[in-house]
């Protein structure tokens, strides 16, 4: 889930605004120079970026600026930062209207799957770019791909899939020695029943049966069900499998999890470099 808190937005925009005034060196997610074999920018594109840095005339790209992402774009423009809107190939058309009508973008680019070079070409035909920022959940993958390909501040692409997959997130935490809820991915009612039987004790740890059924990915708690009986779990699975969520993703597999009782603690973190 992508959360854009007030502080993180301010830090990101201040960072982008300040960076537009200084020379930027192509860096990898670990802070090392990117090897020549990984460079995707042509000499023409490098020249556009260099000229923008020299003149202090650089924009930010916001991927899929819907909801809070549109608000971020508005704030950037208020601070004098030009904004280019880029729609990812996985952002459903019906979501693209969930934006601020008053946002005046320098330009709008629509990405086609597998054609990152063409997307870079279209973006740099509008303006040199100082940052690529994710505006909403569908844009996570493209934000990583584009920021890395353009040699900008980036998280890289190694962990991109984990960011949008709840099952992989818990799996990664468990592999690093953290305590996580019992979970499994299921495709059939038989697999659901096997999970219920294997985890019968832990699903009743609060004294009453409770289990969670949810899609692997999604937003806004869509498709999430907290079930108070095995029958409810079976019904929730049947109702969720094969459906398409608001992000345009089909739930071919469903995530079953142990219910965690207690207070929920959220953490908002931003690294302004």
PDB file of C-alpha atoms in Angstrom, residues 17-24 47-59 80 126-128 130:
ATOM      1  CA  UNK A  17      12.965  21.131  -5.644  1.00  0.00           C
ATOM      2  CA  UNK A  18      16.465  21.341  -4.181  1.00  0.00           C
ATOM      3  CA  UNK A  19      17.865  18.637  -6.434  1.00  0.00           C
ATOM      4  CA  UNK A  20      16.733  20.556  -9.490  1.00  0.00           C
ATOM      5  CA  UNK A  21      19.404  23.130  -8.662  1.00  0.00           C
ATOM      6  CA  UNK A  22      22.359  20.760  -8.389  1.00  0.00           C
ATOM      7  CA  UNK A  23      24.246  18.304 -10.564  1.00  0.00           C
ATOM      8  CA  UNK A  24      22.967  14.723 -10.287  1.00  0.00           C
ATOM      9  CA  UNK A  47      22.332  15.701 -23.011  1.00  0.00           C
ATOM     10  CA  UNK A  48      18.740  16.696 -22.220  1.00  0.00           C
ATOM     11  CA  UNK A  49      19.245  15.765 -18.577  1.00  0.00           C
ATOM     12  CA  UNK A  50      22.592  17.571 -18.391  1.00  0.00           C
ATOM     13  CA  UNK A  51      21.124  20.744 -19.907  1.00  0.00           C
ATOM     14  CA  UNK A  52      18.203  20.638 -17.454  1.00  0.00           C
ATOM     15  CA  UNK A  53      20.573  20.270 -14.511  1.00  0.00           C
ATOM     16  CA  UNK A  54      22.759  23.124 -15.722  1.00  0.00           C
ATOM     17  CA  UNK A  55      19.777  25.431 -16.166  1.00  0.00           C
ATOM     18  CA  UNK A  56      17.992  24.277 -13.008  1.00  0.00           C
ATOM     19  CA  UNK A  57      14.977  23.496 -15.164  1.00  0.00           C
ATOM     20  CA  UNK A  58      13.820  20.006 -14.238  1.00  0.00           C
ATOM     21  CA  UNK A  59      10.447  18.412 -13.605  1.00  0.00           C
ATOM     22  CA  UNK A  80       7.152  25.789  -8.545  1.00  0.00           C
ATOM     23  CA  UNK A 126       8.623  17.341 -22.422  1.00  0.00           C
ATOM     24  CA  UNK A 127      11.309  18.174 -19.853  1.00  0.00           C
ATOM     25  CA  UNK A 128      14.446  17.008 -18.112  1.00  0.00           C
ATOM     26  CA  UNK A 130      14.854  15.219 -11.424  1.00  0.00           C
TER      27      UNK A 130
END
